[in-house]
Coordinates of N, CA and C in Angstrom, one line a residue:
M751 N 42.4 -10.2 9.4 CA 41.7 -9.0 9.4 C 41.4 -8.5 8.1
S752 N 40.3 -8.0 7.9 CA 40.0 -7.5 6.5 C 40.4 -6.1 6.4
N753 N 40.4 -5.6 5.2 CA 41.0 -4.4 4.8 C 39.9 -3.4 5.2
P754 N 40.1 -2.3 6.0 CA 39.2 -1.4 6.6 C 38.7 -0.4 5.4
Y755 N 39.3 -0.4 4.3 CA 39.1 0.6 3.3 C 38.0 0.1 2.2
I756 N 37.7 -1.2 2.3 CA 36.8 -1.8 1.2 C 35.7 -2.5 1.9
V757 N 34.6 -2.8 1.2 CA 33.5 -3.6 1.7 C 33.8 -5.0 1.3
D758 N 33.9 -5.9 2.3 CA 34.3 -7.3 2.1 C 33.1 -8.1 2.3
P759 N 32.5 -8.6 1.2 CA 31.3 -9.4 1.1 C 31.4 -10.7 1.9
G760 N 32.7 -11.1 2.0 CA 33.0 -12.5 2.6 C 33.3 -12.3 4.2
A761 N 33.1 -11.1 4.7 CA 33.4 -10.9 6.2 C 32.2 -11.5 6.9
P762 N 32.6 -12.1 8.1 CA 31.6 -12.7 8.9 C 30.2 -11.9 9.2
D763 N 30.4 -10.6 9.3 CA 29.2 -9.8 9.6 C 28.7 -8.9 8.4
A764 N 29.1 -9.4 7.2 CA 28.7 -8.7 6.0 C 27.3 -8.8 5.7
E765 N 26.5 -9.8 6.2 CA 25.2 -9.9 5.9 C 24.3 -9.9 7.2
K766 N 23.1 -9.5 7.0 CA 22.2 -9.7 8.2 C 21.0 -10.4 7.8
R767 N 20.5 -11.3 8.5 CA 19.2 -12.0 8.2 C 18.1 -11.2 8.8
I768 N 17.1 -11.0 7.9 CA 15.9 -10.1 8.4 C 14.7 -11.1 8.4
D769 N 14.1 -11.3 9.3 CA 12.8 -12.1 9.4 C 11.6 -11.3 9.2
Y770 N 10.6 -11.9 8.5 CA 9.3 -11.1 8.2 C 8.2 -12.1 8.4
V771 N 7.0 -11.5 8.5 CA 5.8 -12.4 8.4 C 5.0 -11.8 7.3
W772 N 4.5 -12.6 6.4 CA 3.7 -12.4 5.3 C 2.3 -12.8 5.5
E773 N 1.4 -11.9 5.6 CA 0.0 -12.3 5.8 C -0.6 -12.1 4.4
G774 N -0.8 -13.2 3.7 CA -1.3 -13.2 2.3 C -2.6 -13.8 2.2
A775 N -3.1 -13.8 1.1 CA -4.5 -14.5 0.8 C -4.6 -15.0 -0.6
P776 N -3.6 -15.8 -1.0 CA -3.5 -16.4 -2.4 C -4.7 -17.3 -2.5
E777 N -5.4 -17.3 -3.6 CA -6.5 -18.2 -3.8 C -7.6 -18.1 -2.7
G778 N -7.8 -17.0 -2.1 CA -8.8 -16.8 -1.1 C -8.5 -17.3 0.2
D779 N -7.4 -18.0 0.5 CA -7.1 -18.6 1.9 C -6.2 -17.7 2.6
A780 N -6.8 -17.1 3.7 CA -6.0 -16.2 4.6 C -4.9 -17.1 5.4
Y781 N -3.7 -16.7 5.4 CA -2.7 -17.4 6.2 C -1.6 -16.4 6.5
K782 N -0.6 -16.9 7.4 CA 0.5 -16.2 7.7 C 1.7 -17.1 7.4
R783 N 2.7 -16.6 6.7 CA 3.9 -17.4 6.5 C 5.1 -16.6 7.0
N784 N 6.0 -17.2 7.7 CA 7.2 -16.6 8.1 C 8.3 -16.8 7.0
G785 N 9.1 -15.9 6.9 CA 10.2 -15.9 5.9 C 11.3 -15.0 6.3
W786 N 12.4 -15.1 5.6 CA 13.6 -14.3 5.9 C 14.2 -13.9 4.6
V787 N 15.0 -12.8 4.6 CA 16.0 -12.4 3.6 C 17.3 -12.1 4.3
K788 N 18.3 -12.3 3.4 CA 19.7 -11.9 3.9 C 20.1 -10.7 3.1
A789 N 20.5 -9.6 3.8 CA 20.8 -8.5 3.1 C 22.2 -8.0 3.5
K790 N 22.8 -7.4 2.5 CA 24.2 -6.9 2.8 C 24.0 -5.8 3.9
R791 N 25.0 -5.7 4.8 CA 24.8 -4.7 5.9 C 25.3 -3.4 5.3
L792 N 26.3 -3.4 4.3 CA 26.8 -2.2 3.7 C 27.0 -2.5 2.3
L793 N 26.6 -1.5 1.4 CA 26.9 -1.5 0.1 C 28.2 -0.8 -0.2
S794 N 28.9 -1.3 -1.2 CA 30.1 -0.6 -1.6 C 29.8 0.6 -2.5
E795 N 30.7 1.5 -2.6 CA 30.4 2.6 -3.5 C 30.0 2.2 -4.8
G796 N 30.5 1.3 -5.4 CA 30.2 0.8 -6.8 C 28.7 0.2 -6.9
E797 N 28.3 -0.7 -5.9 CA 26.9 -1.2 -5.7 C 26.0 0.0 -5.7
H798 N 26.4 1.0 -4.7 CA 25.4 2.1 -4.5 C 25.1 2.8 -5.9
R799 N 26.3 3.1 -6.5 CA 26.1 3.8 -7.8 C 25.4 3.0 -8.8
R800 N 25.6 1.9 -8.9 CA 25.0 1.0 -9.9 C 23.4 1.0 -9.7
M801 N 23.1 1.0 -8.3 CA 21.8 1.0 -7.9 C 21.0 2.4 -8.3
M802 N 21.8 3.5 -8.0 CA 21.3 4.8 -8.4 C 21.2 5.0 -9.9
K803 N 22.3 4.5 -10.6 CA 22.3 4.7 -12.0 C 21.2 3.8 -12.8
S804 N 20.7 2.8 -12.2 CA 19.6 2.0 -12.7 C 18.3 2.8 -12.7
I805 N 18.2 3.8 -11.9 CA 16.9 4.5 -11.6 C 16.9 6.0 -12.2
S806 N 18.1 6.3 -12.8 CA 18.3 7.8 -13.1 C 18.9 7.9 -14.6
T807 N 18.5 9.0 -15.2 CA 19.1 9.3 -16.4 C 19.4 10.9 -16.4
I808 N 20.6 11.2 -16.9 CA 21.0 12.6 -16.9 C 21.2 13.0 -18.4
S809 N 20.6 14.0 -18.8 CA 20.7 14.4 -20.3 C 21.1 15.9 -20.4
Q810 N 21.8 16.1 -21.3 CA 22.2 17.7 -21.6 C 21.9 17.7 -23.0
P811 N 21.2 18.9 -23.3 CA 20.8 19.1 -24.8 C 22.1 19.4 -25.6
V812 N 22.1 19.0 -26.8 CA 23.1 19.4 -27.7 C 22.8 20.9 -28.1
L813 N 23.9 21.7 -27.8 CA 23.7 23.2 -27.9 C 24.5 23.7 -29.2
K814 N 24.0 24.7 -29.8 CA 24.6 25.4 -30.8 C 25.6 26.4 -30.2
K815 N 26.5 26.8 -31.0 CA 27.6 27.7 -30.5 C 26.9 28.9 -30.0
G816 N 27.4 29.2 -28.7 CA 26.8 30.4 -28.0 C 25.5 30.3 -27.1
E817 N 24.9 29.0 -27.3 CA 23.7 28.7 -26.5 C 24.1 28.1 -25.1
T818 N 23.3 28.3 -24.1 CA 23.5 27.8 -23.0 C 22.4 26.8 -22.5
G819 N 22.7 25.8 -21.7 CA 21.7 24.8 -21.3 C 22.1 24.2 -20.0
T820 N 21.1 23.6 -19.3 CA 21.3 23.0 -18.2 C 21.0 21.5 -18.3
P821 N 21.9 20.7 -17.7 CA 21.5 19.2 -17.7 C 20.4 18.9 -16.9
T822 N 19.5 17.9 -17.3 CA 18.3 17.6 -16.4 C 18.5 16.1 -16.0
A823 N 18.1 15.9 -14.8 CA 18.1 14.5 -14.2 C 16.7 14.0 -14.0
K824 N 16.4 12.8 -14.4 CA 15.2 12.2 -14.1 C 15.4 10.8 -13.4
F825 N 14.5 10.7 -12.4 CA 14.6 9.5 -11.6 C 13.3 8.7 -11.8
E826 N 13.5 7.3 -12.1 CA 12.4 6.5 -12.3 C 12.3 5.7 -10.8
W827 N 11.4 6.3 -10.0 CA 11.3 5.8 -8.7 C 10.5 4.5 -8.7
T828 N 9.8 4.1 -9.7 CA 9.1 2.9 -9.8 C 10.0 1.7 -9.8
D829 N 11.3 2.0 -10.3 CA 12.3 1.0 -10.4 C 13.2 0.8 -9.2
Y830 N 13.0 1.8 -8.3 CA 13.8 1.9 -7.1 C 14.0 0.7 -6.2
S831 N 12.7 0.1 -5.9 CA 12.7 -1.1 -5.1 C 13.4 -2.2 -5.8
F832 N 13.2 -2.5 -7.1 CA 13.9 -3.5 -7.8 C 15.4 -3.2 -7.7
A833 N 15.8 -2.1 -7.9 CA 17.3 -1.7 -7.8 C 17.9 -2.1 -6.6
R834 N 17.2 -1.6 -5.6 CA 17.6 -1.8 -4.2 C 17.7 -3.4 -3.7
M835 N 16.7 -4.0 -4.2 CA 16.7 -5.6 -3.9 C 17.9 -6.1 -4.7
E836 N 18.2 -5.7 -5.9 CA 19.3 -6.2 -6.6 C 20.7 -5.9 -5.8
A837 N 20.7 -4.7 -5.3 CA 22.0 -4.3 -4.6 C 22.2 -5.0 -3.2
Y838 N 21.0 -5.1 -2.4 CA 21.1 -5.7 -1.0 C 20.9 -7.2 -0.9
L839 N 20.0 -7.8 -1.6 CA 19.6 -9.2 -1.2 C 20.6 -10.2 -1.8
T840 N 21.0 -11.1 -0.9 CA 22.0 -12.1 -1.1 C 21.3 -13.7 -1.1
D841 N 20.2 -13.7 -0.4 CA 19.6 -14.9 -0.2 C 18.1 -14.8 0.4
W842 N 17.2 -15.8 0.4 CA 16.1 -15.6 0.9 C 15.4 -17.1 1.1
S843 N 14.4 -17.1 1.8 CA 13.6 -18.4 2.2 C 12.6 -18.9 1.2
L844 N 12.4 -18.0 0.1 CA 11.3 -18.3 -0.8 C 11.6 -19.6 -1.7
A845 N 10.7 -20.6 -1.3 CA 10.9 -22.0 -2.0 C 9.5 -22.6 -2.0
H846 N 9.3 -23.5 -2.9 CA 8.0 -24.1 -2.9 C 7.9 -25.3 -2.0
D847 N 9.1 -25.7 -1.3 CA 9.2 -26.7 -0.4 C 10.3 -26.4 0.5
S848 N 10.6 -27.2 1.5 CA 11.7 -27.0 2.5 C 13.1 -27.2 2.0
E849 N 13.2 -27.8 0.7 CA 14.6 -28.0 0.3 C 15.3 -26.6 -0.2
P850 N 16.4 -26.3 0.4 CA 17.1 -25.1 0.0 C 17.4 -24.9 -1.4
S851 N 17.6 -26.1 -2.1 CA 18.0 -26.0 -3.5 C 16.8 -25.6 -4.4
H852 N 15.5 -25.6 -3.8 CA 14.3 -25.2 -4.6 C 13.9 -23.8 -4.4
R853 N 14.8 -23.0 -3.8 CA 14.5 -21.6 -3.6 C 14.5 -20.8 -4.9
L854 N 13.6 -19.9 -5.0 CA 13.6 -19.0 -6.2 C 14.9 -18.4 -6.3
P855 N 15.4 -18.2 -7.4 CA 16.7 -17.5 -7.6 C 16.7 -16.0 -7.3
I856 N 17.6 -15.5 -6.6 CA 17.7 -14.0 -6.3 C 17.9 -13.3 -7.6
G857 N 17.1 -12.3 -7.9 CA 17.3 -11.6 -9.1 C 16.0 -10.9 -9.6
R858 N 16.1 -9.9 -10.5 CA 15.1 -9.1 -10.9 C 13.8 -10.0 -11.6
T859 N 14.2 -11.0 -12.2 CA 13.1 -11.8 -12.7 C 12.2 -12.3 -11.7
S860 N 12.8 -12.8 -10.6 CA 12.0 -13.4 -9.5 C 11.3 -12.2 -8.8
Y861 N 11.9 -11.1 -8.5 CA 11.3 -9.9 -7.9 C 10.0 -9.5 -8.6
E862 N 10.1 -9.5 -9.9 CA 9.0 -9.0 -10.7 C 7.9 -9.9 -10.7
K863 N 8.0 -11.2 -10.3 CA 7.0 -12.3 -10.3 C 6.4 -12.4 -8.8
L864 N 7.0 -11.8 -7.8 CA 6.4 -11.8 -6.6 C 5.0 -11.4 -6.5
Q865 N 4.1 -11.9 -5.6 CA 2.9 -11.4 -5.3 C 3.2 -10.0 -4.8
R866 N 2.2 -8.9 -5.0 CA 2.5 -7.5 -4.7 C 2.6 -7.4 -3.2
D867 N 1.7 -8.1 -2.4 CA 1.8 -7.7 -1.0 C 3.1 -8.3 -0.4
L868 N 3.6 -9.5 -0.9 CA 4.9 -10.0 -0.3 C 6.1 -9.2 -0.9
F869 N 6.0 -8.7 -2.0 CA 7.0 -7.7 -2.5 C 7.1 -6.5 -1.5
E870 N 5.9 -6.0 -1.2 CA 5.9 -4.8 -0.3 C 6.5 -5.3 1.1
V871 N 6.1 -6.4 1.6 CA 6.7 -6.8 2.9 C 8.3 -6.9 2.8
I872 N 8.8 -7.4 1.8 CA 10.3 -7.4 1.7 C 10.8 -6.1 1.5
D873 N 10.1 -5.3 0.6 CA 10.6 -3.9 0.4 C 10.6 -3.1 1.8
N874 N 9.6 -3.3 2.6 CA 9.5 -2.6 3.9 C 10.5 -3.1 4.8
A875 N 10.9 -4.4 4.6 CA 12.0 -4.9 5.5 C 13.2 -4.3 5.1
L876 N 13.5 -4.0 3.8 CA 14.8 -3.4 3.5 C 14.7 -1.8 3.9
D877 N 13.6 -1.3 3.9 CA 13.4 0.2 4.4 C 14.0 0.2 5.8
T878 N 13.5 -0.7 6.7 CA 13.9 -0.8 8.1 C 15.3 -1.2 8.2
H879 N 15.8 -2.0 7.4 CA 17.2 -2.3 7.4 C 18.1 -1.1 7.1
E880 N 17.7 -0.4 6.1 CA 18.5 0.7 5.7 C 18.5 1.9 6.8
V881 N 17.4 2.1 7.4 CA 17.3 3.0 8.6 C 18.2 2.5 9.7
A882 N 18.1 1.3 10.0 CA 18.9 0.7 11.1 C 20.4 0.8 10.8
Q883 N 20.9 0.7 9.6 CA 22.2 0.7 9.1 C 22.7 2.3 9.3
A884 N 21.8 3.2 8.8 CA 22.1 4.6 9.0 C 22.3 5.0 10.5
E885 N 21.4 4.5 11.4 CA 21.5 4.9 12.7 C 22.6 4.2 13.4
A886 N 23.0 3.1 13.0 CA 24.3 2.4 13.5 C 25.5 3.2 13.3
K887 N 25.5 3.9 12.0 CA 26.7 4.8 11.7 C 26.7 6.0 12.7
K888 N 25.6 6.5 13.1 CA 25.5 7.6 14.0 C 25.8 7.3 15.5
T889 N 25.8 6.0 15.9 CA 26.1 5.6 17.2 C 27.6 5.6 17.5
P890 N 28.0 6.4 18.6 CA 29.3 6.4 18.9 C 30.0 5.0 19.2
A891 N 31.2 4.9 18.9 CA 31.9 3.7 19.1 C 31.8 3.1 20.5
G892 N 31.6 1.9 20.7 CA 31.5 1.3 22.0 C 30.0 1.4 22.5
S893 N 29.1 2.2 22.0 CA 27.8 2.3 22.4 C 27.0 1.2 21.9
P894 N 26.1 0.6 22.7 CA 25.2 -0.4 22.2 C 24.3 0.0 21.2
V895 N 24.2 -0.9 20.0 CA 23.4 -0.6 19.0 C 22.1 -1.4 19.0
P896 N 20.9 -0.7 19.1 CA 19.7 -1.6 19.2 C 19.5 -2.3 17.9
E897 N 19.0 -3.6 18.0 CA 18.8 -4.5 16.9 C 17.4 -4.1 16.3
A898 N 17.4 -4.0 14.9 CA 16.1 -3.6 14.2 C 15.2 -4.9 14.4
I899 N 13.9 -4.6 14.5 CA 12.9 -5.7 14.6 C 12.5 -5.9 13.1
S900 N 12.2 -7.1 12.9 CA 11.8 -7.5 11.4 C 10.4 -6.9 11.1
A901 N 10.3 -6.6 9.8 CA 8.9 -6.1 9.4 C 7.9 -7.1 9.3

């Protein structure tokens, strides 16, 4: 039995496979490719804070004696999707052939190199995943939880 107070990444239900279909047109050829990502079902507090820290800065002006000032927060939403992928993704099907050892490594470097429309498909799949996880928390214990459909 795992500790109920911590997020256990090794628990049998710690990850969820999310299937998607990518309709791309690289080199002018229209096609569909099926793919999947594995995402953590739940982030720990530390993972969530690292994700949010990576997109935000809080600054407070240095004040002279007697002056008052207010801290300001800035959020870099253009990095949010990268930060979220870093926090949630644990594996994916992206490889140049069927050999699992040939998969692209999970990480920011790979995320930045993805074709834009494929990145958007995966990002949307994570949106759906987050919504489903939030809804699951609202469901009373013992009630059936509808399974999210892949993006």
